[in-house]
Tab-separated table of C-alpha atoms and ligand atoms in Angstrom:
chain	number	residue	atom	x	y	z
A	1	MET	CA	54.534	-21.269	-6.105
A	2	MET	CA	56.491	-18.290	-8.398
A	3	GLN	CA	53.682	-18.446	-11.012
A	4	LYS	CA	50.989	-18.612	-8.456
A	5	ARG	CA	51.638	-15.263	-7.215
A	6	PHE	CA	51.981	-13.314	-10.012
A	7	PHE	CA	48.519	-15.187	-11.596
A	8	LEU	CA	47.054	-13.863	-8.127
A	9	LYS	CA	48.740	-10.806	-8.842
A	10	THR	CA	47.722	-9.939	-12.465
A	11	THR	CA	43.967	-11.218	-10.878
A	12	ALA	CA	43.764	-8.759	-8.705
A	13	VAL	CA	45.048	-6.093	-11.020
A	14	ALA	CA	42.549	-6.805	-13.475
A	15	ALA	CA	39.725	-7.257	-11.085
A	16	LEU	CA	40.768	-3.751	-9.948
A	17	ALA	CA	41.455	-2.087	-13.449
A	18	LEU	CA	37.814	-3.764	-14.130
A	19	ALA	CA	35.782	-2.184	-10.665
A	20	ALA	CA	37.821	1.087	-11.877
A	21	GLY	CA	36.363	1.142	-14.918
A	22	HIS	CA	33.017	0.205	-13.434
A	23	VAL	CA	33.298	3.468	-10.925
A	24	LEU	CA	34.480	5.706	-14.171
A	25	ALA	CA	30.486	4.577	-15.898
A	26	GLN	CA	29.195	4.935	-12.720
A	27	ASP	CA	30.928	8.502	-12.305
A	28	ASN	CA	29.751	9.549	-16.032
A	29	VAL	CA	26.234	8.338	-15.733
A	30	PHE	CA	24.002	10.439	-13.240
A	31	LYS	CA	20.681	8.482	-12.029
A	32	ILE	CA	17.149	9.803	-11.215
A	33	GLY	CA	15.187	6.810	-9.595
A	34	LEU	CA	11.901	7.834	-11.061
A	35	ILE	CA	9.158	5.780	-8.678
A	36	LEU	CA	5.206	5.932	-10.334
A	37	PRO	CA	2.573	4.142	-9.584
A	38	MET	CA	2.256	2.851	-12.985
A	39	THR	CA	-0.361	0.387	-12.662
A	40	GLY	CA	-3.698	0.238	-10.419
A	41	GLN	CA	-5.580	3.128	-9.023
A	42	GLN	CA	-3.353	5.848	-9.583
A	43	ALA	CA	-1.900	4.732	-12.933
A	44	THR	CA	-2.782	8.176	-14.581
A	45	THR	CA	-0.753	9.962	-12.264
A	46	GLY	CA	2.632	7.621	-13.489
A	47	ARG	CA	1.789	7.882	-16.536
A	48	GLN	CA	1.474	11.518	-16.793
A	49	ILE	CA	4.352	12.429	-14.816
A	50	GLU	CA	6.738	9.580	-16.532
A	51	ALA	CA	5.595	11.413	-19.949
A	52	ALA	CA	6.173	14.592	-18.356
A	53	ALA	CA	9.665	13.265	-17.630
A	54	ARG	CA	10.872	11.833	-20.658
A	55	LEU	CA	9.830	15.327	-22.901
A	56	TYR	CA	12.018	17.497	-20.176
A	57	MET	CA	14.696	15.305	-20.768
A	58	ALA	CA	13.628	15.575	-24.951
A	59	GLN	CA	13.721	19.308	-24.616
A	60	ASN	CA	17.009	19.743	-22.672
A	61	GLY	CA	19.256	16.783	-23.756
A	62	ASP	CA	20.310	14.120	-21.232
A	63	MET	CA	24.185	15.457	-20.971
A	64	VAL	CA	23.991	17.699	-18.007
A	65	ALA	CA	27.298	19.011	-16.690
A	66	GLY	CA	28.897	16.403	-18.752
A	67	LYS	CA	27.158	13.487	-16.828
A	68	LYS	CA	24.861	11.641	-18.319
A	69	VAL	CA	21.259	11.787	-17.294
A	70	GLN	CA	19.955	8.160	-16.685
A	71	LEU	CA	15.623	7.739	-15.663
A	72	ILE	CA	15.272	4.496	-14.039
A	73	VAL	CA	11.668	4.272	-13.997
A	74	LYS	CA	10.124	1.581	-11.574
A	75	ASP	CA	6.071	1.144	-10.581
A	76	ASP	CA	5.050	1.051	-6.747
A	77	THR	CA	1.555	0.477	-7.668
A	78	SER	CA	1.147	2.580	-5.238
A	79	ILE	CA	1.498	0.547	-2.203
A	80	PRO	CA	3.736	2.434	0.236
A	81	ASP	CA	5.970	-0.990	1.433
A	82	VAL	CA	6.420	-1.232	-2.392
A	83	THR	CA	7.759	2.484	-3.424
A	84	LYS	CA	10.210	1.831	0.337
A	85	ARG	CA	11.040	-1.093	-1.581
A	86	LEU	CA	12.117	-0.133	-4.716
A	87	ALA	CA	14.006	2.878	-3.060
A	88	GLN	CA	16.013	0.472	-1.424
A	89	GLU	CA	17.059	-1.047	-4.682
A	90	LEU	CA	17.872	1.711	-6.460
A	91	VAL	CA	19.734	3.592	-3.616
A	92	VAL	CA	21.811	0.797	-2.977
A	93	ASN	CA	21.784	-1.456	-6.327
A	94	GLU	CA	21.495	0.849	-8.506
A	95	LYS	CA	23.394	3.877	-6.771
A	96	VAL	CA	20.517	6.825	-8.140
A	97	ASN	CA	22.047	10.358	-7.527
A	98	VAL	CA	17.867	11.336	-7.067
A	99	LEU	CA	15.187	9.220	-5.512
A	100	ALA	CA	11.920	11.551	-7.595
A	101	GLY	CA	8.006	10.513	-8.281
A	102	PHE	CA	5.613	9.359	-5.322
A	103	GLY	CA	1.991	9.514	-6.037
A	104	ILE	CA	0.334	9.452	-3.214
A	105	THR	CA	1.409	10.646	0.088
A	106	PRO	CA	1.782	7.246	1.755
A	107	SER	CA	4.205	6.195	-0.623
A	108	ALA	CA	6.217	9.450	-0.088
A	109	LEU	CA	6.631	9.325	3.782
A	110	ALA	CA	7.301	5.585	3.200
A	111	THR	CA	10.200	6.637	1.456
A	112	ALA	CA	11.490	9.815	3.681
A	113	SER	CA	13.643	7.144	6.289
A	114	ILE	CA	15.943	5.746	3.362
A	115	ALA	CA	16.398	9.261	1.731
A	116	THR	CA	17.437	10.682	4.994
A	117	GLN	CA	19.762	7.563	5.913
A	118	SER	CA	21.303	7.536	2.226
A	119	LYS	CA	21.491	11.566	1.960
A	120	THR	CA	19.985	10.880	-1.500
A	121	PRO	CA	17.204	14.370	-2.294
A	122	GLN	CA	13.843	13.052	-2.579
A	123	VAL	CA	11.728	15.470	-5.602
A	124	VAL	CA	8.435	14.740	-4.577
A	125	MET	CA	6.456	15.335	-7.617
A	126	ALA	CA	2.511	14.692	-6.570
A	127	ALA	CA	2.100	13.679	-3.053
A	128	ALA	CA	0.281	16.969	-1.528
A	129	THR	CA	0.073	16.267	2.429
A	130	SER	CA	1.326	19.664	3.887
A	131	SER	CA	3.141	17.431	6.844
A	132	ILE	CA	5.720	15.376	3.588
A	133	THR	CA	8.172	18.076	3.551
A	134	GLU	CA	9.101	18.159	7.611
A	135	ALA	CA	9.181	13.873	6.823
A	136	SER	CA	12.843	14.328	6.098
A	137	PRO	CA	15.440	16.972	5.183
A	138	TYR	CA	16.391	15.394	1.996
A	139	ILE	CA	12.455	15.895	0.347
A	140	VAL	CA	12.220	18.962	-2.150
A	141	ARG	CA	8.366	19.288	-3.147
A	142	THR	CA	7.396	20.103	-7.111
A	143	SER	CA	3.868	19.207	-6.701
A	144	PHE	CA	1.645	21.320	-4.198
A	145	THR	CA	-0.080	21.694	-0.887
A	146	LEU	CA	-3.894	21.160	0.241
A	147	PRO	CA	-3.866	23.646	2.391
A	148	GLN	CA	-2.297	25.938	-0.204
A	149	ALA	CA	-5.414	24.871	-2.844
A	150	SER	CA	-7.936	24.673	-0.087
A	151	VAL	CA	-7.253	28.421	1.865
A	152	SER	CA	-7.404	29.855	-1.493
A	153	LEU	CA	-11.055	28.312	-2.562
A	154	ALA	CA	-12.367	29.579	1.085
A	155	GLU	CA	-11.406	33.043	0.463
A	156	TRP	CA	-13.567	32.733	-2.683
A	157	ALA	CA	-16.068	30.666	-1.651
A	158	PRO	CA	-18.653	33.445	1.161
A	159	LYS	CA	-18.087	35.711	-1.162
A	160	ASN	CA	-19.559	33.670	-3.797
A	161	GLY	CA	-23.100	33.848	-2.460
A	162	ILE	CA	-21.584	29.832	-0.480
A	163	LYS	CA	-21.828	29.835	3.680
A	164	LYS	CA	-23.229	26.603	4.109
A	165	VAL	CA	-20.682	23.980	2.886
A	166	VAL	CA	-20.878	19.980	3.267
A	167	SER	CA	-17.240	18.783	2.649
A	168	LEU	CA	-16.393	15.305	1.049
A	169	VAL	CA	-12.630	14.012	1.145
A	170	SER	CA	-10.509	10.779	0.375
A	171	ASP	CA	-9.972	9.972	4.419
A	172	TYR	CA	-5.981	9.757	4.203
A	173	GLY	CA	-3.418	13.153	4.388
A	174	PRO	CA	-4.398	15.316	1.646
A	175	GLY	CA	-8.007	14.603	2.318
A	176	ILE	CA	-7.647	15.840	5.915
A	177	ASP	CA	-5.276	18.710	5.397
A	178	ALA	CA	-8.079	19.803	2.633
A	179	GLU	CA	-10.966	19.282	5.240
A	180	LYS	CA	-9.027	20.941	8.169
A	181	TYR	CA	-7.649	24.290	6.379
A	182	PHE	CA	-11.088	24.349	3.693
A	183	LYS	CA	-12.963	24.770	7.304
A	184	GLU	CA	-10.803	26.915	9.468
A	185	ARG	CA	-10.601	29.779	6.804
A	186	LEU	CA	-14.447	29.164	5.139
A	187	ILE	CA	-15.899	30.085	9.393
A	188	LEU	CA	-12.486	32.761	9.332
A	189	ASN	CA	-14.883	34.280	6.625
A	190	GLY	CA	-18.353	34.038	8.027
A	191	GLY	CA	-18.938	30.160	6.369
A	192	GLN	CA	-19.791	27.142	7.962
A	193	VAL	CA	-19.055	23.525	7.226
A	194	ILE	CA	-22.214	21.621	8.705
A	195	GLU	CA	-21.080	17.973	8.065
A	196	SER	CA	-17.571	16.442	7.107
A	197	LEU	CA	-17.630	12.956	5.286
A	198	ARG	CA	-14.170	11.044	4.442
A	199	VAL	CA	-14.617	8.332	1.718
A	200	PRO	CA	-11.800	5.276	1.392
A	201	LEU	CA	-9.092	5.234	-0.518
A	202	ARG	CA	-9.468	2.540	-2.216
A	203	ASN	CA	-12.232	1.500	-4.434
A	204	PRO	CA	-14.336	4.009	-2.926
A	205	ASP	CA	-18.480	4.090	-3.577
A	206	PHE	CA	-19.459	7.589	-3.494
A	207	ALA	CA	-23.275	7.316	-3.903
A	208	PRO	CA	-23.801	6.973	0.140
A	209	PHE	CA	-22.123	9.953	0.892
A	210	LEU	CA	-23.558	11.964	-2.184
A	211	GLN	CA	-27.123	10.504	-0.752
A	212	LYS	CA	-26.245	12.633	2.167
A	213	VAL	CA	-25.593	15.415	1.260
A	214	ARG	CA	-28.322	16.116	-1.184
A	215	ASP	CA	-30.316	15.784	2.039
A	216	LEU	CA	-28.324	18.114	3.945
A	217	LYS	CA	-28.700	20.909	0.768
A	218	PRO	CA	-25.809	23.149	1.840
A	219	ASP	CA	-25.169	25.721	-0.722
A	220	ALA	CA	-22.007	23.378	-1.782
A	221	LEU	CA	-19.714	20.787	-1.807
A	222	PHE	CA	-16.410	20.881	-1.393
A	223	VAL	CA	-14.804	17.831	-2.697
A	224	PHE	CA	-10.974	16.411	-2.612
A	225	VAL	CA	-10.508	13.231	-4.302
A	226	PRO	CA	-6.879	12.580	-5.412
A	227	SER	CA	-6.468	12.972	-9.651
A	228	GLY	CA	-8.122	10.023	-11.604
A	229	ALA	CA	-11.193	9.622	-9.118
A	230	GLY	CA	-13.017	12.829	-9.960
A	231	ALA	CA	-14.698	11.601	-12.823
A	232	ALA	CA	-16.373	9.192	-10.836
A	233	VAL	CA	-17.660	12.388	-8.661
A	234	MET	CA	-18.965	14.302	-11.296
A	235	LYS	CA	-20.730	11.817	-12.601
A	236	GLN	CA	-22.440	10.407	-9.171
A	237	PHE	CA	-23.176	14.002	-8.542
A	238	LEU	CA	-24.877	15.177	-12.067
A	239	GLU	CA	-26.672	11.459	-11.992
A	240	ARG	CA	-28.316	12.602	-8.100
A	241	GLY	CA	-29.379	15.718	-9.736
A	242	MET	CA	-27.749	17.616	-7.360
A	243	ASP	CA	-27.000	20.503	-9.637
A	244	LYS	CA	-30.369	20.647	-10.166
A	245	ALA	CA	-31.727	20.517	-6.223
A	246	GLY	CA	-29.434	24.060	-5.930
A	247	ILE	CA	-25.689	22.088	-4.584
A	248	ARG	CA	-22.978	23.753	-6.294
A	249	LEU	CA	-19.898	21.836	-6.477
A	250	ILE	CA	-16.443	23.360	-5.726
A	251	GLY	CA	-13.228	21.920	-4.506
A	252	THR	CA	-9.237	21.766	-5.547
A	253	GLY	CA	-8.396	21.590	-8.408
A	254	ASP	CA	-7.861	17.603	-8.421
A	255	VAL	CA	-11.708	17.100	-9.125
A	256	THR	CA	-11.445	18.656	-12.012
A	257	ASP	CA	-8.009	17.216	-13.373
A	258	ASP	CA	-7.256	17.899	-16.747
A	259	ASP	CA	-6.484	14.289	-17.214
A	260	GLN	CA	-10.560	13.357	-16.983
A	261	LEU	CA	-11.923	16.633	-17.378
A	262	ASN	CA	-13.045	16.821	-21.467
A	263	ASP	CA	-14.888	13.858	-20.946
A	264	MET	CA	-16.979	14.980	-17.940
A	265	GLY	CA	-19.677	16.254	-20.101
A	266	ASP	CA	-21.348	19.704	-20.052
A	267	GLY	CA	-22.796	18.981	-16.384
A	268	ALA	CA	-19.401	20.121	-15.259
A	269	ILE	CA	-19.574	23.603	-16.951
A	270	GLY	CA	-19.594	26.049	-14.187
A	271	VAL	CA	-17.584	24.067	-11.371
A	272	VAL	CA	-15.218	26.179	-9.842
A	273	THR	CA	-12.109	24.875	-8.473
A	274	SER	CA	-9.011	26.556	-6.995
A	275	HIS	CA	-5.214	24.738	-7.447
A	276	HIS	CA	-1.735	25.789	-8.992
A	277	TYR	CA	-2.422	24.273	-12.146
A	278	SER	CA	-4.849	24.699	-15.826
A	279	ALA	CA	-3.254	22.909	-18.800
A	280	ALA	CA	-5.303	26.288	-19.982
A	281	HIS	CA	-3.039	28.959	-18.392
A	282	PRO	CA	-2.860	31.325	-20.180
A	283	SER	CA	0.887	31.803	-21.004
A	284	ALA	CA	3.522	31.427	-23.739
A	285	VAL	CA	5.687	28.746	-21.699
A	286	ASN	CA	2.455	26.758	-20.834
A	287	LYS	CA	1.116	27.290	-24.265
A	288	LYS	CA	4.415	25.582	-25.686
A	289	PHE	CA	4.364	23.058	-22.857
A	290	VAL	CA	0.624	21.410	-23.554
A	291	GLU	CA	1.466	21.619	-27.512
A	292	ALA	CA	4.853	20.031	-26.685
A	293	PHE	CA	3.520	17.541	-24.841
A	294	GLY	CA	0.232	16.263	-26.605
A	295	LYS	CA	2.870	16.194	-29.474
A	296	ALA	CA	5.325	13.414	-27.774
A	297	ASN	CA	1.772	11.624	-26.163
A	298	LYS	CA	-0.918	10.889	-29.140
A	299	GLY	CA	-2.925	14.288	-28.062
A	300	MET	CA	-2.755	13.880	-24.369
A	301	ARG	CA	-3.115	16.883	-22.466
A	302	PRO	CA	-1.166	17.448	-19.451
A	303	ASN	CA	-2.428	17.465	-15.656
A	304	PHE	CA	-1.215	19.086	-12.274
A	305	MET	CA	0.881	15.858	-11.794
A	306	ALA	CA	2.656	15.918	-15.550
A	307	VAL	CA	3.493	19.144	-14.245
A	308	GLY	CA	5.246	18.350	-10.732
A	309	GLY	CA	7.108	15.894	-12.983
A	310	TYR	CA	8.432	18.399	-15.901
A	311	ASP	CA	8.952	20.847	-13.058
A	312	GLY	CA	10.327	18.309	-11.013
A	313	MET	CA	12.695	17.111	-13.230
A	314	ARG	CA	13.734	21.191	-13.738
A	315	VAL	CA	15.206	21.440	-10.709
A	316	ILE	CA	17.323	17.873	-10.272
A	317	TYR	CA	18.932	19.207	-13.683
A	318	GLU	CA	19.453	23.037	-12.726
A	319	ALA	CA	21.429	21.519	-9.240
A	320	LEU	CA	22.983	18.995	-11.381
A	321	LYS	CA	24.472	22.032	-13.716
A	322	VAL	CA	24.978	24.209	-10.572
A	323	THR	CA	27.300	21.375	-9.018
A	324	LYS	CA	28.825	20.696	-12.006
A	325	GLY	CA	28.517	17.163	-11.879
A	326	GLN	CA	30.435	16.980	-8.627
A	327	GLY	CA	28.026	17.188	-6.019
A	328	GLY	CA	26.691	14.548	-4.160
A	329	GLY	CA	23.658	14.268	-2.018
A	330	ASP	CA	24.104	17.349	0.452
A	331	ALA	CA	25.677	19.676	-2.718
A	332	LEU	CA	22.572	18.512	-4.797
A	333	LEU	CA	19.866	19.140	-1.845
A	334	ALA	CA	21.403	22.651	-1.655
A	335	ALA	CA	21.333	23.515	-5.218
A	336	MET	CA	17.622	22.481	-5.479
A	337	LYS	CA	17.044	24.607	-2.171
A	338	GLY	CA	15.628	28.287	-3.192
A	339	GLN	CA	15.330	27.555	-7.011
A	340	ILE	CA	13.216	30.401	-8.608
A	341	PHE	CA	11.884	29.856	-12.542
A	342	GLU	CA	8.996	30.276	-14.581
A	343	SER	CA	6.503	26.949	-14.811
A	344	PRO	CA	3.515	26.275	-17.194
A	345	ARG	CA	2.198	26.782	-14.258
A	346	GLY	CA	3.735	30.329	-13.698
A	347	PRO	CA	6.204	31.879	-11.287
A	348	MET	CA	7.127	29.243	-8.339
A	349	PHE	CA	10.076	28.968	-6.099
A	350	ILE	CA	11.393	26.494	-3.440
A	351	ASP	CA	11.418	28.256	-0.200
A	352	ALA	CA	14.856	26.840	1.334
A	353	GLN	CA	13.566	27.063	4.722
A	354	THR	CA	11.171	24.366	4.108
A	355	ARG	CA	11.764	23.237	0.787
A	356	ASP	CA	8.411	23.819	-0.153
A	357	VAL	CA	6.965	24.734	-3.278
A	358	VAL	CA	5.674	28.656	-3.489
A	359	GLN	CA	3.608	29.293	-6.376
A	360	ASN	CA	0.187	30.972	-7.126
A	361	ILE	CA	-3.111	29.265	-6.751
A	362	TYR	CA	-5.618	30.173	-9.477
A	363	LEU	CA	-9.530	30.046	-9.502
A	364	ARG	CA	-11.187	28.903	-12.237
A	365	LYS	CA	-14.068	27.886	-13.669
A	366	VAL	CA	-14.835	24.937	-15.887
A	367	GLU	CA	-15.394	26.220	-19.443
A	368	ARG	CA	-16.024	24.636	-22.959
A	369	LYS	CA	-13.533	26.567	-25.205
A	370	ASP	CA	-12.668	25.507	-28.776
A	371	GLY	CA	-14.984	22.919	-28.014
A	372	GLN	CA	-12.978	21.260	-25.760
A	373	LEU	CA	-13.669	21.197	-21.706
A	374	TYR	CA	-10.916	23.427	-18.651
A	375	ASN	CA	-10.409	24.951	-16.217
A	376	VAL	CA	-10.407	28.458	-17.291
A	377	GLU	CA	-8.621	30.977	-14.544
A	378	PHE	CA	-10.519	33.453	-13.657
A	379	ASP	CA	-8.980	34.882	-10.458
A	380	VAL	CA	-5.234	34.426	-9.024
A	381	ILE	CA	-3.768	34.569	-5.301
A	382	LYS	CA	-0.252	35.449	-5.673
A	383	ASP	CA	3.075	33.443	-4.413
A	384	VAL	CA	1.228	31.394	-1.598
A	385	LYS	CA	3.166	29.560	0.982
A	386	ASP	CA	1.963	26.278	1.558
A	387	PRO	CA	-0.493	27.384	5.232
A	388	GLY	CA	0.211	23.544	6.605
A	389	LYS	CA	3.709	25.388	7.725
A	390	THR	CA	4.044	26.262	11.202
A	391	LYS	CA	7.388	27.393	11.262
B	401	VNL	C1	-2.414	13.083	-3.607
B	401	VNL	C2	-2.456	14.777	-3.424
B	401	VNL	C3	-2.535	12.173	-4.534
B	401	VNL	C4	-3.457	14.684	-4.517
B	401	VNL	C5	-3.001	12.972	-5.630
B	401	VNL	O1	-3.755	12.141	-6.423
B	401	VNL	C6	-3.588	13.963	-5.328
B	401	VNL	C7	-1.341	12.366	-2.538
B	401	VNL	C8	-3.259	10.923	-7.243
B	401	VNL	O2	-1.101	13.437	-1.582
B	401	VNL	O3	-1.564	11.421	-1.622
B	401	VNL	O4	-4.568	14.697	-6.547
């Protein structure tokens, strides 16, 4: 009896000690669960963001405020149910301190309730539908919003001979935002959208839509497709000789994505887009970023997804520093709000009220520079807040 009790006691103590050791080990680790589409249609987005996150860590070390930062990358194949399940596992099993990534809007939205319930900051590095930040008070965004980019282009277009436009967008959140905000602002500026076309997000066939645009003969075709789909649009636009028929191609910068632009050929030269990031952004901070990114990734050029990932890591690192490694989700979130810094994209700011990004939107034209195709910035609208926010 005595012996048994003694045995029980020692095992209980041992178990406690083990648990304490585990807690201690956990305590010294700061986990970031990075959920991205690493395979499937949006794989380039995952590849860009993971590379940028790893670059940020290589440049800034993995010891922050006494914690060892650990990046846990999960592939959601851009299927929202998978994103949600992975987020749940990361929160419950891995006890991640922050959720990050989110290649497409449905994935970001599917995770919002988990962020809210577990009080885990959710740093959206890619997805760009305006309403995302309203889905959870724990969401902070470091990418952009489609209304930001679209409104800026609708300011430029009518002053540059573009009055009659057909819009063509991917038929989901960001596309619908782009369509709506571009149209409203164009009308306000004396232009008109004569037809609004929507293509499916999954396996889109642009051909019949482009044929329709050709028949309608607008001054320009305004396009939003997600990162990775731009090259296909460009190719079919040129194959149909639409540029020769006098139809200009304009869009948010997703269509002349730096991940693909250099392979689009000279037909892309002259295409005007509006966006928050170009690999050709002429600043010292960006030059360093592009160079280091290329060096670490076999010459790969960073696109706007990469910059969203890089800046997202910055926001997380700073929050960890400010909270001295002692804060839970609420403290981290508070330290993310209001951050202001110089990104490779230019100055940026996390609006404390909306948790959304305030940033410059640039007008850019595709040009050949040093033998390569770039989005060359020629105008800027400074400190653009998301026009989609009503509050
Ligand atoms: C989204 C918006 C995705 C813009 C994108 O590429 C993009 C989104 C994957 O919100 O789903 O370029």
